[in-house]
XYZ file of C-alpha atoms in Angstrom:
433
model
C -17.002 -4.533 -43.393
C -18.332 -2.155 -40.667
C -17.962 -3.978 -37.242
C -21.174 -3.155 -35.511
C -20.180 -5.207 -32.384
C -16.889 -3.776 -32.146
C -18.314 -0.120 -32.081
C -20.983 -1.149 -29.427
C -18.309 -2.564 -27.211
C -15.938 0.610 -27.549
C -18.979 2.845 -26.865
C -19.823 0.863 -23.611
C -16.153 1.101 -22.491
C -15.837 4.841 -22.964
C -19.107 5.431 -21.233
C -18.295 3.240 -18.415
C -15.015 5.296 -17.997
C -16.812 8.561 -18.130
C -19.204 7.554 -15.522
C -16.484 6.077 -13.120
C -14.779 9.523 -13.444
C -17.922 11.070 -12.099
C -18.024 8.720 -9.287
C -21.808 7.954 -10.151
C -22.789 10.576 -7.480
C -25.899 11.755 -9.578
C -27.795 14.763 -8.215
C -30.642 14.913 -5.467
C -33.857 15.508 -6.929
C -34.407 19.298 -6.946
C -38.229 19.351 -6.769
C -38.535 17.060 -3.845
C -41.355 18.772 -1.592
C -43.048 20.317 -4.555
C -46.549 19.276 -5.035
C -48.462 19.362 -8.307
C -51.934 18.866 -9.121
C -52.130 17.310 -12.784
C -55.552 17.824 -14.275
C -54.233 17.039 -17.750
C -54.714 14.428 -20.421
C -53.164 13.027 -23.584
C -49.649 14.275 -24.389
C -48.313 17.839 -24.139
C -49.318 18.626 -20.501
C -48.686 15.094 -18.960
C -45.232 15.365 -20.755
C -44.790 18.406 -18.867
C -46.064 17.042 -15.452
C -43.709 13.980 -15.947
C -40.650 15.819 -16.470
C -41.437 17.678 -13.436
C -42.025 14.203 -11.296
C -38.864 13.111 -12.820
C -37.204 15.898 -10.722
C -38.868 14.823 -7.648
C -42.069 16.390 -7.535
C -44.983 14.760 -5.905
C -47.380 14.881 -9.033
C -50.940 13.629 -8.250
C -52.808 13.116 -11.554
C -56.436 13.843 -11.107
C -58.391 11.648 -13.530
C -62.010 11.429 -14.274
C -63.744 8.136 -13.500
C -63.132 7.025 -17.001
C -59.532 8.204 -16.743
C -57.098 9.994 -19.229
C -58.220 9.548 -22.923
C -54.933 7.822 -23.779
C -55.825 4.939 -21.482
C -58.073 3.687 -24.338
C -55.727 4.399 -27.108
C -54.836 0.819 -27.889
C -53.398 -1.512 -29.247
C -50.529 -1.689 -28.328
C -50.698 -2.347 -24.907
C -48.813 -4.027 -21.819
C -49.671 -7.653 -21.393
C -51.740 -8.209 -18.169
C -50.343 -10.406 -15.498
C -52.223 -13.472 -14.688
C -53.660 -14.301 -11.331
C -54.831 -11.779 -8.527
C -54.316 -8.111 -9.973
C -55.980 -4.765 -9.461
C -58.833 -4.056 -11.707
C -58.925 -7.537 -13.423
C -61.841 -6.628 -15.487
C -60.261 -3.540 -16.994
C -58.499 -3.012 -20.255
C -54.655 -3.452 -20.148
C -52.383 -0.413 -19.830
C -52.006 1.345 -23.148
C -48.401 1.945 -24.446
C -49.520 5.518 -25.004
C -50.345 6.248 -21.684
C -47.320 4.570 -20.087
C -44.911 6.792 -22.249
C -45.737 10.085 -20.510
C -47.083 9.090 -16.819
C -44.321 7.546 -14.919
C -43.377 8.878 -11.254
C -46.912 10.011 -10.699
C -49.916 9.053 -8.354
C -53.421 8.735 -9.868
C -56.669 9.624 -8.040
C -59.906 9.203 -9.876
C -62.688 11.879 -9.206
C -66.131 12.655 -10.596
C -65.627 16.569 -11.437
C -69.341 16.753 -11.765
C -70.202 16.336 -8.110
C -69.838 19.178 -5.371
C -67.813 16.540 -3.172
C -65.503 15.662 -6.181
C -64.810 19.349 -6.608
C -64.304 19.944 -3.043
C -61.668 16.991 -3.162
C -59.719 19.003 -6.064
C -60.019 22.316 -4.192
C -58.444 20.634 -1.080
C -55.549 19.324 -3.225
C -55.138 22.818 -4.702
C -54.996 24.445 -1.131
C -51.963 22.123 -0.295
C -50.273 22.259 -3.693
C -47.525 24.459 -5.363
C -48.578 23.928 -9.047
C -51.618 23.061 -10.883
C -51.332 21.991 -14.769
C -54.289 21.762 -16.717
C -55.014 21.465 -20.625
C -58.773 22.182 -20.791
C -60.297 24.376 -23.438
C -59.947 28.032 -21.969
C -63.128 28.932 -19.933
C -64.047 25.161 -19.225
C -62.567 25.126 -15.767
C -64.082 28.540 -14.876
C -67.409 27.071 -15.368
C -66.429 24.367 -12.725
C -65.043 26.893 -10.233
C -61.283 25.804 -10.841
C -60.275 28.701 -13.238
C -57.215 30.761 -12.418
C -58.892 33.561 -10.366
C -60.873 30.896 -8.212
C -57.665 28.729 -7.669
C -55.873 31.970 -6.763
C -58.451 32.698 -4.043
C -57.874 29.233 -2.755
C -54.270 29.287 -2.767
C -52.601 32.765 -3.546
C -49.128 31.182 -3.928
C -50.194 28.753 -6.515
C -48.439 28.379 -10.006
C -51.480 27.920 -12.375
C -50.148 26.386 -15.687
C -52.662 26.319 -18.523
C -51.569 24.470 -21.637
C -54.031 24.925 -24.642
C -54.049 24.912 -28.548
C -53.995 28.461 -29.089
C -53.536 30.506 -25.748
C -55.882 31.923 -23.181
C -56.770 35.095 -25.391
C -57.408 35.902 -28.978
C -60.100 34.857 -31.755
C -58.938 31.148 -31.553
C -58.649 30.697 -27.895
C -61.685 28.524 -27.314
C -60.723 26.192 -30.550
C -59.683 22.695 -29.784
C -55.951 22.421 -30.527
C -54.553 19.031 -31.588
C -51.091 18.502 -32.698
C -51.640 17.494 -36.285
C -53.917 20.722 -36.832
C -51.235 22.964 -35.289
C -48.712 21.254 -37.626
C -50.765 22.301 -40.549
C -51.724 26.005 -39.219
C -48.303 26.736 -37.704
C -46.147 26.000 -41.041
C -44.658 22.781 -39.868
C -46.647 20.452 -42.440
C -46.011 22.752 -45.441
C -42.266 22.348 -44.927
C -42.285 18.621 -44.327
C -42.295 15.863 -46.959
C -41.066 15.126 -50.386
C -40.753 18.371 -52.678
C -42.774 16.684 -55.341
C -45.458 15.332 -53.166
C -48.303 16.681 -50.641
C -47.392 18.069 -47.116
C -46.846 15.452 -44.446
C -47.401 15.236 -40.763
C -44.187 14.769 -38.750
C -43.890 10.919 -37.653
C -44.503 11.743 -33.988
C -46.428 14.604 -32.213
C -43.672 16.782 -32.252
C -45.629 20.019 -31.454
C -47.000 18.414 -28.326
C -43.577 17.356 -27.268
C -42.225 20.850 -27.927
C -45.050 22.348 -25.945
C -44.518 20.130 -22.836
C -40.949 20.945 -22.740
C -41.719 24.759 -23.054
C -44.146 24.411 -20.216
C -41.874 22.232 -18.003
C -39.266 25.105 -18.279
C -41.982 27.605 -17.589
C -42.986 26.001 -14.347
C -39.388 25.926 -13.274
C -38.902 29.576 -13.803
C -42.038 30.201 -11.979
C -40.983 28.181 -8.947
C -37.648 30.204 -8.901
C -39.524 33.566 -9.402
C -41.893 32.738 -6.283
C -38.875 32.031 -4.135
C -37.752 35.560 -4.843
C -41.213 37.329 -4.844
C -43.536 34.973 -2.968
C -46.012 35.280 -5.407
C -47.732 32.576 -7.721
C -48.267 32.926 -11.508
C -50.544 32.029 -14.272
C -48.501 30.268 -17.135
C -50.085 30.492 -20.703
C -48.447 27.889 -22.791
C -49.934 26.767 -26.108
C -49.245 24.610 -29.250
C -49.300 27.258 -31.857
C -46.884 29.594 -30.090
C -44.501 26.640 -29.325
C -44.586 25.353 -32.833
C -43.899 28.640 -34.400
C -41.066 29.335 -31.993
C -39.965 25.997 -33.059
C -39.696 26.918 -36.790
C -36.428 28.543 -35.714
C -34.419 29.432 -38.862
C -37.419 28.943 -41.134
C -39.286 31.716 -39.099
C -36.311 33.877 -39.251
C -35.842 33.585 -43.042
C -39.322 34.917 -43.423
C -39.095 37.520 -40.939
C -35.709 39.080 -41.850
C -35.793 38.445 -45.609
C -39.309 37.510 -46.530
C -38.188 34.055 -47.808
C -40.984 31.597 -47.866
C -39.892 27.920 -47.069
C -40.890 24.803 -49.189
C -40.420 21.092 -48.653
C -37.058 19.501 -49.218
C -37.731 16.055 -48.006
C -34.503 15.055 -46.042
C -32.456 17.795 -47.620
C -31.428 21.068 -46.195
C -32.597 24.504 -48.011
C -29.070 26.218 -47.288
C -26.598 23.322 -46.980
C -25.639 20.837 -49.739
C -25.019 17.982 -49.478
C -27.275 17.248 -46.583
C -29.874 14.702 -47.064
C -30.427 10.895 -47.270
C -28.529 9.085 -50.233
C -29.540 5.653 -51.504
C -27.067 3.015 -51.226
C -27.107 -0.606 -52.566
C -29.285 -1.832 -49.713
C -30.895 1.131 -48.131
C -30.516 5.017 -47.225
C -27.613 6.756 -45.389
C -28.184 10.213 -44.066
C -25.031 12.334 -44.475
C -24.695 15.983 -43.338
C -21.641 17.970 -44.743
C -21.723 21.189 -42.832
C -18.708 22.966 -44.434
C -16.233 23.007 -47.181
C -13.558 21.147 -45.260
C -16.049 18.408 -44.524
C -16.978 18.514 -48.413
C -13.197 17.880 -49.376
C -13.132 14.733 -47.037
C -16.555 13.506 -48.221
C -15.276 13.671 -51.858
C -12.282 11.645 -50.994
C -14.441 8.987 -49.210
C -16.450 8.832 -52.491
C -13.429 8.454 -54.545
C -14.267 11.722 -56.398
C -11.758 14.329 -55.192
C -12.024 16.121 -58.446
C -15.561 17.391 -57.150
C -14.066 19.378 -54.368
C -11.962 21.582 -56.442
C -14.678 22.103 -59.067
C -15.792 25.817 -59.135
C -19.291 24.422 -59.150
C -19.019 22.653 -55.896
C -16.116 24.205 -54.094
C -18.173 26.441 -51.875
C -21.513 25.881 -50.101
C -22.981 28.691 -52.128
C -22.039 27.115 -55.282
C -23.285 23.743 -54.194
C -26.654 25.105 -53.124
C -26.753 26.589 -56.756
C -25.862 23.388 -58.496
C -27.787 21.069 -56.004
C -29.316 18.929 -58.570
C -26.105 17.952 -60.476
C -24.014 17.396 -57.249
C -26.611 15.245 -55.650
C -27.077 13.183 -58.842
C -23.312 12.571 -58.894
C -23.174 11.625 -55.110
C -26.073 9.285 -55.676
C -24.371 7.561 -58.502
C -21.211 6.696 -56.313
C -23.202 5.615 -53.243
C -25.623 3.291 -55.074
C -22.601 1.307 -55.936
C -21.910 -0.221 -52.555
C -23.922 -1.373 -49.482
C -24.697 0.900 -46.303
C -22.041 -1.137 -44.194
C -19.257 -0.122 -46.838
C -20.056 3.629 -46.524
C -20.353 3.301 -42.606
C -16.836 1.989 -42.585
C -15.441 4.507 -44.944
C -16.928 7.654 -43.220
C -16.286 6.318 -39.565
C -13.699 8.672 -37.903
C -13.667 11.264 -40.681
C -15.541 14.016 -38.670
C -18.650 14.014 -41.035
C -21.960 13.539 -39.374
C -23.693 10.407 -40.807
C -25.974 7.655 -39.878
C -28.244 4.900 -41.293
C -31.936 5.085 -40.998
C -32.775 2.863 -38.255
C -36.292 1.418 -37.652
C -37.261 1.430 -34.061
C -36.050 -1.852 -33.328
C -32.685 -0.833 -34.490
C -32.758 2.556 -32.560
C -33.167 0.688 -29.208
C -30.262 -1.581 -30.414
C -28.005 1.278 -31.332
C -24.881 0.873 -29.449
C -25.065 4.369 -27.833
C -28.576 3.765 -26.661
C -27.535 0.520 -25.095
C -24.352 1.666 -23.448
C -25.677 4.711 -21.696
C -28.930 2.446 -20.339
C -31.508 4.901 -21.723
C -34.265 1.987 -21.505
C -35.366 1.429 -17.841
C -37.292 -1.581 -16.439
C -40.035 -0.842 -13.696
C -42.646 -3.083 -12.069
C -46.180 -2.326 -12.673
C -48.916 -3.936 -10.545
C -51.239 -4.794 -13.433
C -48.570 -5.641 -16.263
C -45.439 -6.729 -14.267
C -42.028 -5.651 -15.354
C -42.467 -3.221 -18.383
C -39.690 -1.112 -20.328
C -39.985 2.525 -20.774
C -37.611 5.339 -22.151
C -35.773 6.735 -19.076
C -35.345 10.398 -18.480
C -33.233 12.049 -21.237
C -30.785 14.029 -19.040
C -27.881 12.784 -16.820
C -26.540 14.728 -13.865
C -23.066 13.924 -12.866
C -23.321 10.866 -14.728
C -26.813 9.337 -13.488
C -30.404 9.869 -14.454
C -33.055 10.767 -12.225
C -34.878 7.570 -10.758
C -37.984 6.016 -12.096
C -39.527 5.879 -8.706
C -43.135 4.783 -9.614
C -44.534 3.086 -12.588
C -47.053 4.811 -14.358
C -50.402 4.210 -12.156
C -53.344 2.294 -13.143
C -56.438 4.542 -12.790
C -57.140 5.532 -9.207
C -54.255 3.430 -7.748
C -53.629 6.154 -5.038
C -57.103 7.479 -4.418
C -57.112 6.074 -0.749
C -53.493 7.215 -0.073
C -54.046 10.717 -1.322
C -57.309 11.401 0.271
C -56.046 10.051 3.590
C -53.164 12.523 3.268
C -55.403 15.603 2.604
C -57.486 14.765 5.729
C -60.224 12.339 4.760
C -61.165 9.311 7.158
C -61.269 5.780 5.809
C -65.061 5.978 6.640
C -65.378 9.080 4.493
C -63.371 7.644 1.639
C -65.725 4.503 1.785
C -68.767 6.676 1.460
C -67.244 8.656 -1.377
C -66.519 5.334 -3.282
C -70.029 4.036 -2.557
C -71.297 7.386 -4.222
C -69.095 7.012 -7.135
C -67.493 10.331 -6.356
C -64.186 8.542 -6.447
C -62.813 5.276 -7.441
């Protein structure tokens, strides 16, 4: 029987030893002092700004009076605290919004007023980076396009994140993750081979675009150190997704090979898929001939490894259907725990199909303290997925909980030169909240 608790305790022990060897020094936040105006909403661009905030940047999330779209994407949401809390008549904080807005400050501004635009321009004049994900041309009409902002601040790094890019016939089309998945090939290669195309279970194109944009901002900051010049970054969903096709794209460009759907299987490696066991499925990835020999031994089918039909990966791909049938017949006879125990320590990649609860109970996830707890002024203590990277054994700190709408309006306006009386008047006029 596979001992899940023993594995968990060993993982925790090994990781603690590794962390101690690094003396838990961490790394100072490298973007401290960098100021970012974040005009973005939803996922791709807010993810970009959050990753920069994690590295120490002061990210000011400039929201409309109604806030980021994802504030209303609920349920699920965090439970409101009882008693005296900010904005008691407002809906609770949505789980979606909370996932990509840590370490930011929020101000709420009415862009449609001249006073509101002046606030945004003042922020831009004092900032290093601007991040936006409006349809190309929309901010130009407000006087906040790249050329206008360059006049305000010649050193500004202006980051545009869109569906299709700033030029081309589709530039002004709205780009949503699921639409780009369809148009950029991902949906065509996702799903059961005998079924219809399927979307990925999370907005993977948005996430990839946010990661590309975050790297682009860092590159532009380094470039500005050398040249003293700002930049206009054009990052978009369709190009990020096509770049993410990786070997699938290369197969087409190099050999004219058009991909198809394989479910959990791999088009060029066999066996490399989920196999049904007595009580569920197990993902197994056999990447070379030596691993296949070991896998056959685990299955009690040593003769398969020496068969000419299966001894090389090329042969296994050609005889995929027969081989997969033999493996399935073997693995169906025993429960997942049996195969986890048999495969453990053999050098073959494998893993059970965990639901989200078991994902967060995974011994490695627990041992590395990936989940962090932060105090939110409206929701109390909440759990978030922490930064995914460690530096010298430590993650960057979650300094600020995701803000409620307008949480820092007074604070930020005061820092850019507005008096308390001016702020009161702006709030009375509904220019800010």
